[in-house]
XYZ file of C-alpha atoms in Angstrom:
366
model
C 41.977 -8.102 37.252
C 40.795 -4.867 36.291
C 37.348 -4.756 34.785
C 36.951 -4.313 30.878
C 33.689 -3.568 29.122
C 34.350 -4.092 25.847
C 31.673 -3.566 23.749
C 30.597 -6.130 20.970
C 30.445 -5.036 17.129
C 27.133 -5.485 15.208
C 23.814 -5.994 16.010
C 24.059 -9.333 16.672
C 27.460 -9.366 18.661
C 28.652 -11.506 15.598
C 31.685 -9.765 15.412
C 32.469 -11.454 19.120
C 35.030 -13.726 19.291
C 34.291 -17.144 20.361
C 36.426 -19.836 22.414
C 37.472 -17.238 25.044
C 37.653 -18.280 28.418
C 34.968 -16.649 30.663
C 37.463 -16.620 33.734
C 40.592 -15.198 32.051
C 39.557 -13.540 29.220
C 40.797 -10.410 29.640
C 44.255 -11.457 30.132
C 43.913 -12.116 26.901
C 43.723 -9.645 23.513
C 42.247 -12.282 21.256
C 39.613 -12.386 24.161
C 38.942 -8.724 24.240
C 34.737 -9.398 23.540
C 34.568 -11.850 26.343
C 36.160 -9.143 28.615
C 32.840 -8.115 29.958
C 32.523 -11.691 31.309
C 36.101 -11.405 32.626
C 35.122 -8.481 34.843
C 31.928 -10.695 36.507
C 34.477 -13.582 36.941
C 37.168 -11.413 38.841
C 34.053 -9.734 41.235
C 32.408 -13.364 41.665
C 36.044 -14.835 42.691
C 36.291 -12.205 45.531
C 32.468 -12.135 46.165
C 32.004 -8.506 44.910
C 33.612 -4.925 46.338
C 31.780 -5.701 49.615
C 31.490 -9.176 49.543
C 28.279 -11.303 48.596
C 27.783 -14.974 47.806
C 30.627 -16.959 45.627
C 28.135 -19.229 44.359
C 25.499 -19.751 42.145
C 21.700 -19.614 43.024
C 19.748 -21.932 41.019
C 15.416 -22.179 40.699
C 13.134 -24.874 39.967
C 14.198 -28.780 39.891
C 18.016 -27.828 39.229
C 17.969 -25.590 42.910
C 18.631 -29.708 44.913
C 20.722 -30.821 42.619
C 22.773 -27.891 40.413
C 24.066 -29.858 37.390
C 27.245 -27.178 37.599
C 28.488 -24.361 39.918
C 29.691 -20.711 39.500
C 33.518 -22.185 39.205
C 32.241 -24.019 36.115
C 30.725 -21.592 34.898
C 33.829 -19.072 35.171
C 35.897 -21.647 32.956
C 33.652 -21.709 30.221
C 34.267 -20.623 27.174
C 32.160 -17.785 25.814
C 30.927 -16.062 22.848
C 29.130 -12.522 23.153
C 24.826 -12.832 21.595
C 24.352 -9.677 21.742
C 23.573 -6.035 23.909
C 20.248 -4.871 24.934
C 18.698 -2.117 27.181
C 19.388 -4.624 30.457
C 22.521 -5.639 29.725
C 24.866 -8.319 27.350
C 24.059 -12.068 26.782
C 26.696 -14.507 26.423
C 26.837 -17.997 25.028
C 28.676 -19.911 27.856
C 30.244 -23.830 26.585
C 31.576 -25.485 29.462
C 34.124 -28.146 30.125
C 31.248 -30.863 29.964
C 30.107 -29.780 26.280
C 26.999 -28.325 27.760
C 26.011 -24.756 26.849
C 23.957 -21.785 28.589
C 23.273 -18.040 28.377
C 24.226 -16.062 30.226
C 23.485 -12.460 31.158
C 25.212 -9.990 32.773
C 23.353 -7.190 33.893
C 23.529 -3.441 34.188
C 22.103 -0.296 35.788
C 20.452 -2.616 38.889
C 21.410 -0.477 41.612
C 18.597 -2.160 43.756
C 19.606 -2.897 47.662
C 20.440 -6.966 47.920
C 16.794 -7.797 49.881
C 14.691 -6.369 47.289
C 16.745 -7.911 44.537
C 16.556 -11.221 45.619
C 13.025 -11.188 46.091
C 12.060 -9.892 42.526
C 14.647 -12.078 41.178
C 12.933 -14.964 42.892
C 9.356 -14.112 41.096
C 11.376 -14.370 37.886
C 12.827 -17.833 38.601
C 9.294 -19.336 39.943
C 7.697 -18.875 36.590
C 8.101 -22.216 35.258
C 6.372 -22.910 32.240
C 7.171 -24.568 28.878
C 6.914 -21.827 26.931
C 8.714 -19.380 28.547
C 12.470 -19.717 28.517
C 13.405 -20.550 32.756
C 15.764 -18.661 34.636
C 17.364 -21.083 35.873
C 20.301 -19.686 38.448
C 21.734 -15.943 39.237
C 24.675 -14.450 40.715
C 24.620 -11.341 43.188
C 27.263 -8.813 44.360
C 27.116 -5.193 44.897
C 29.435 -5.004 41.361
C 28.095 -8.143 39.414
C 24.813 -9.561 38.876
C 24.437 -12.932 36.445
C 21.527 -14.448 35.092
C 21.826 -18.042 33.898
C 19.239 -19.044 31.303
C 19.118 -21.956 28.905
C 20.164 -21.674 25.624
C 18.376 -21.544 22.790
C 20.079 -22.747 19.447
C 18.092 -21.126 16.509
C 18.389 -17.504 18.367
C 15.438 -14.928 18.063
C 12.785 -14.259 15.990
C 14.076 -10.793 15.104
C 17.226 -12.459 13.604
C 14.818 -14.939 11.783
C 12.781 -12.240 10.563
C 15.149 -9.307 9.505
C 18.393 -11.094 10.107
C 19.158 -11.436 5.786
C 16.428 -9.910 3.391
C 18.344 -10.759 0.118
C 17.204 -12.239 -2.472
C 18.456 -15.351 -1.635
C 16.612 -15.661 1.469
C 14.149 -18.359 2.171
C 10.939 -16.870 3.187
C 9.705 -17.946 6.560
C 6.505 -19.171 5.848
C 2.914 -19.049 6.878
C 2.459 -21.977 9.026
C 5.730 -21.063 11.088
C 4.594 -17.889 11.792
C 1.161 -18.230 12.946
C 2.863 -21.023 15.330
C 5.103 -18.381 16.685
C 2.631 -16.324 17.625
C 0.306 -18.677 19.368
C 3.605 -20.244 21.227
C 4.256 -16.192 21.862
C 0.957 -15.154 23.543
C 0.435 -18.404 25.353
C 4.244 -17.489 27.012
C 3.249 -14.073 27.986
C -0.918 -15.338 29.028
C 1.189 -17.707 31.064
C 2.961 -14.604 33.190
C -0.064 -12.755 33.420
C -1.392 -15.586 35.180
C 1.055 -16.022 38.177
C -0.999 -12.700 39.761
C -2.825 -9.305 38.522
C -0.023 -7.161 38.321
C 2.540 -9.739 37.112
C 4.091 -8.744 33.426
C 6.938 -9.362 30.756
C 8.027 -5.649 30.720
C 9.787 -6.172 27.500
C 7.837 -8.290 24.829
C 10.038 -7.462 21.423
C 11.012 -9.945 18.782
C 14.491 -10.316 20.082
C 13.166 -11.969 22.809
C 11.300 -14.520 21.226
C 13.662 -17.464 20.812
C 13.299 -20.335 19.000
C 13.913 -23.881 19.649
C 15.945 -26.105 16.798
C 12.443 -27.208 15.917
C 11.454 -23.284 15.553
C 9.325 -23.288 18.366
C 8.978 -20.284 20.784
C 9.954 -19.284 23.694
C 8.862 -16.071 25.602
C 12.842 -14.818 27.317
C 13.461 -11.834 29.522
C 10.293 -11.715 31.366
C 10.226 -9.445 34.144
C 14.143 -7.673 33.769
C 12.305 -4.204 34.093
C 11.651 -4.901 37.339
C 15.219 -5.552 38.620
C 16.943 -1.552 37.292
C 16.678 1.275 39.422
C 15.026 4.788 39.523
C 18.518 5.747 38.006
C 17.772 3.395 34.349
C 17.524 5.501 31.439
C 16.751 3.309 28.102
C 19.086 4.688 25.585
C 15.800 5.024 23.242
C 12.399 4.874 22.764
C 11.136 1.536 21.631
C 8.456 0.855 18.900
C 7.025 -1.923 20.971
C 5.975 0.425 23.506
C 2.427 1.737 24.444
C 1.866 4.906 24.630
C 0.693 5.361 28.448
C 4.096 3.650 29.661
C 6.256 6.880 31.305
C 8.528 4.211 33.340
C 9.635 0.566 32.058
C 9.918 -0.801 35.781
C 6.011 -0.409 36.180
C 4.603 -2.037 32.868
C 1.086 -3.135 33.161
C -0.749 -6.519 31.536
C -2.341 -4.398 29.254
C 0.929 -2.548 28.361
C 1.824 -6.108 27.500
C -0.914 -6.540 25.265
C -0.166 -3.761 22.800
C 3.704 -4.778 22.954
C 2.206 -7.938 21.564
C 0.104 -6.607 19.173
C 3.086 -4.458 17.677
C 4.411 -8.194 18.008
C 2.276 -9.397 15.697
C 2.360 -6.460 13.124
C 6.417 -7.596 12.791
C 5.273 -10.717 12.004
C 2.321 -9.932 9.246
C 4.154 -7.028 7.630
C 7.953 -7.900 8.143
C 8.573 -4.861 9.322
C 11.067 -4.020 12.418
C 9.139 -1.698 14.760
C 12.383 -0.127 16.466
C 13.152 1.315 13.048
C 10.296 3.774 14.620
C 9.913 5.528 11.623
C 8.208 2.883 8.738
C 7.769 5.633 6.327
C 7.679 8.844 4.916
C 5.173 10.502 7.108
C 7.003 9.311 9.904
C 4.258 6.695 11.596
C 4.907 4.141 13.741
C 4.335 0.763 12.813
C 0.804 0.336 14.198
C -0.335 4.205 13.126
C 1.054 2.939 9.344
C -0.867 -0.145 9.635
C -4.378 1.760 10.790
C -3.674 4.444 7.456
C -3.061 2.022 5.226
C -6.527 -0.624 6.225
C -8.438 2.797 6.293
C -7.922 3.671 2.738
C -8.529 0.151 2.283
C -5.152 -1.203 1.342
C -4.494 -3.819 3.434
C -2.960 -6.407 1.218
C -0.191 -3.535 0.705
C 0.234 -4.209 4.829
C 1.699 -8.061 4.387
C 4.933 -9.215 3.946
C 6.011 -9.434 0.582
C 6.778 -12.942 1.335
C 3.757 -14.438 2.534
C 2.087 -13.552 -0.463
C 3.077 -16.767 -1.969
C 1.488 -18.747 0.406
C -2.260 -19.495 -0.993
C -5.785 -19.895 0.925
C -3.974 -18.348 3.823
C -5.273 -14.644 3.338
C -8.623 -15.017 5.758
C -6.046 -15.627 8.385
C -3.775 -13.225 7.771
C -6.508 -10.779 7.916
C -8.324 -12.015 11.181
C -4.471 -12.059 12.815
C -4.268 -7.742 11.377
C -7.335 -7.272 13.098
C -6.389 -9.018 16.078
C -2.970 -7.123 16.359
C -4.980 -3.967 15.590
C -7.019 -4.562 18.514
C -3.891 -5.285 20.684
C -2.027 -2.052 19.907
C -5.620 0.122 20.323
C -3.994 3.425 22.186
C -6.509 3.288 25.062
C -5.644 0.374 27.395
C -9.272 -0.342 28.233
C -9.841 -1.198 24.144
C -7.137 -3.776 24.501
C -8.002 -7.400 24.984
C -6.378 -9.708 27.693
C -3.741 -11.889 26.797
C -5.492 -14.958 27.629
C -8.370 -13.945 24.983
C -5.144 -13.310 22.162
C -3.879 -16.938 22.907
C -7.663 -17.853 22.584
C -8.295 -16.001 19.431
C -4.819 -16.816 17.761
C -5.813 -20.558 18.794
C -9.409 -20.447 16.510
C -7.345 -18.387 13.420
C -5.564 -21.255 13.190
C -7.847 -23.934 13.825
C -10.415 -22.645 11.842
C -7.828 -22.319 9.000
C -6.153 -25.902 8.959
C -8.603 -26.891 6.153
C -7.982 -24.711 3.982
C -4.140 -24.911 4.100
C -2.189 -26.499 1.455
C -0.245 -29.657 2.684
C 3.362 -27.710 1.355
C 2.334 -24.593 3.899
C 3.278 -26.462 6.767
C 6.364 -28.850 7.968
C 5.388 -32.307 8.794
C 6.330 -33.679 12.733
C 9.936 -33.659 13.260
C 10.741 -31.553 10.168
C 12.080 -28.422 10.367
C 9.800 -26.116 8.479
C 10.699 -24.412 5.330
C 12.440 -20.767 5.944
C-alpha cells in the first residue's frame, strides 16, 4: 500500500470524512482523509522499512492488561481532529464501540533508544488532569500515540470555534474552572523533576471533558522531533527567550500560560499574532491598553454580562500579566498560579450570583 498524506480541510479537520477504515482506507476514495492513517497501518503491518515492533506499547494500569491491540486498532474506523505543528490527530471507533485518539506523528527523526526513553517520561505522568498517554507505536517510518478521547474537544474550539450572534457565551464560572483545572495540569508536570515541561501549552490543547472539565494534552511532544523540526510559524503562546521548542523551560511554561489566560479574559486567539492595528501581540496589547487605564476595554465582550464577577476578572489580568512578564525571573512558578487561581476563586464564591455557575452534574451554560 503506498503511503498517502492527504491533508485534512479546515481548521478543525471537519471537512474529514468519518467511518473510514483505519487499515484500508486508502484503498478507498471516499476514505481519502483517513489515508494518513492508512499509511501507519501498512508500515505497522510489516513492522516499518527496517522492521520494529508490530504491537502496541501501552503505560500505566492498561500496560498488564491492554484492553485492545495494534490489530484493533488498524480496523477502526477513523475520523481526522485536526493538524498541528507535531503531527495529525485522529478519532479512532473500534469494533467494540470504544473510541481513542490517536496521533500520528511527524518530523521525529530521533534514533529508536532515545525515543523510547522520552516517550516513556511522557507515559509515566499520570495524573487526573492531564490527558494519559496511554500506548505508542514505533518504526523507523511510523510513530503512533494513543491517547484517550475527549468528547467536548478543545478549548480553542469552545472559545473561537462560532462567534455569531447566536452563540451562547461561555460563561464566568466555566472559565475560571478551566483555568484552575489548566495550571494544576501543567503544576502537575513541573513536578515530576526541575527540568520537566509541557513544551506546548495553547488552547487547542486544553480539552474538555463532557462535563467541561480540563484536561492538560500534548505534554512533552517537543521533546520527541529532531534538530531537523522547523515549526511552520511562530506561535503567540511563545516567550520570547525560547530559540528552540525541544528545550522549553518551566518558566517558558509559565508565560505560555499566562498568554493562556489572556485567551480566556479577552477572547482573543493569540496565534492571530497580530490583535491590532499597531501590530502587538496579545500580551504587549493587553499591557497598552491597562496602562492608559482601559482595562475593562481588555474583557471579552461576553463576560460583561456576568455581574459581581469583575474583582476576579481583574486579579486573573494581573495574574496572567505577571505570567507573560518578558524576563523569566519576573515570572511566577506554576505551582504559585494554581495557588493564586485557587484564592480568585475562592475568595469570589460569595459574591457570585447562583445563575453564574452550573449546579453538580449540569452542564454549564455556554
Amino acid at each position: 500500500m503506498a503511503p498517502m498524506d492527504m491533508e485534512p480541510k479546515g481548521q478543525n479537520g471537519s471537512a474529514a470524512g468519518n467511518g473510514a477504515h483505519v487499515g484500508a482506507a486508502a484503498a478507498a476514495p471516499a476514505a481519502a482523509t483517513s489515508a494518513a492513517v492508512a499509511a501507519a497501518a501498512a508500515a505497522a503491518k510489516t513492522g516499518g522499512a527496517t522492521g520494529g515492533s508490530k504491537k502496541l506499547i501501552f503505560f500505566g494500569p492498561m500496560a498488564a492488561a491492554p484492553p485492545f491491540d495494534l490489530e484493533d486498532l488498524l480496523r477502526a474506523s477513523a475520523e481526522v481532529l485536526g493538524k498541528g505543528a507535531f503531527g495529525t490527530a485522529y478519532k479512532a471507533v473500534m469494533e467494540s464501540g470504544s473510541a481513542v485518539a490517536v496521533k500520528r506523528l511527524k518530523d521525529v527523526d530521533l534514533p529508536e533508544p532515545e525515543f523510547r526513553e522520552r516517550i516513556a517520561a511522557i507515559g509515566a505522568v499520570q495524573h487526573e488532569l492531564v490527558v494519559p498517554l496511554r500506548a505508542y507505536y514505533f518504526s523507523k517510518d511510523e510513530k503512533l500515540l494513543v491517547y484517550d478521547y475527549m468528547s467536548m474537544g478543545s478549548l480553542s474550539a469552545l472559545l473561537h470555534g462560532n462567534r455569531a450572534s447566536g452563540r451562547t457565551p461561555l460563561d464566568w464560572e466555566t472559565r475560571s474552572a478551566i483555568a484552575l483545572a489548566a495550571a494544576r495540569g501543567v503544576a502537575h508536570i513541573h513536578s515530576t523533576g526541575p527540568t520537566a515541561s509541557h513544551g506546548n501549552i495553547k488552547s487547542s490543547n486544553v480539552l474538555l471533558t463532557k462535563n467541561y472539565e480540563a484536561r492538560v494534552s500534548d505534554h512533552g511532544l517537543p521533546t520527541l522531533v529532531g534538530p531537523s523540526f522547523s515549526p511552520t510559524r511562530v506561535s503567540g503562546y511563545r516567550a520570547p527567550e525560547v530559540t528552540d521548542i525541544r528545550r522549553v523551560s518551566q518558566k517558558a511554561d509559565v508565560y505560555s500560560f499566562g498568554v493562556l489566560l489572556l485567551e480566556l479574559l479577552t477572547g482573543k486567539a493569540p496565534t492571530h499574532a497580530v490583535v491590532n492595528e499597531e501590530g502587538l501581540d496579545l500580551p504587549r496589547w493587553v499591557q497598552s491598553v491597562v496602562r492608559e487605564e482601559w482595562t475593562a476595554e481588555v474583557f471579552d465582550q461576553e463576560l460583561l454580562r456576568y455581574q459581581n464577577v469583575e474583582e476576579e476578572m481583574v486579579q486573573l489580568l494581573q495574574l496572567a500579566i505577571d505570567c507573560s512578564a518578558q524576563h523569566p525571573d519576573r515570572r511566577p512558578s506554576m505551582s504559585e498560579v494554581a495557588a493564586r487561581i485557587d484564592e480568585i476563586r475562592r475568595s469570589s464564591l460569595g459574591d457570585r450570583p447562583a445563575t453564574d455557575s452550573a449546579g453538580e452534574g449540569e452542564e454549564p451554560s455556554l
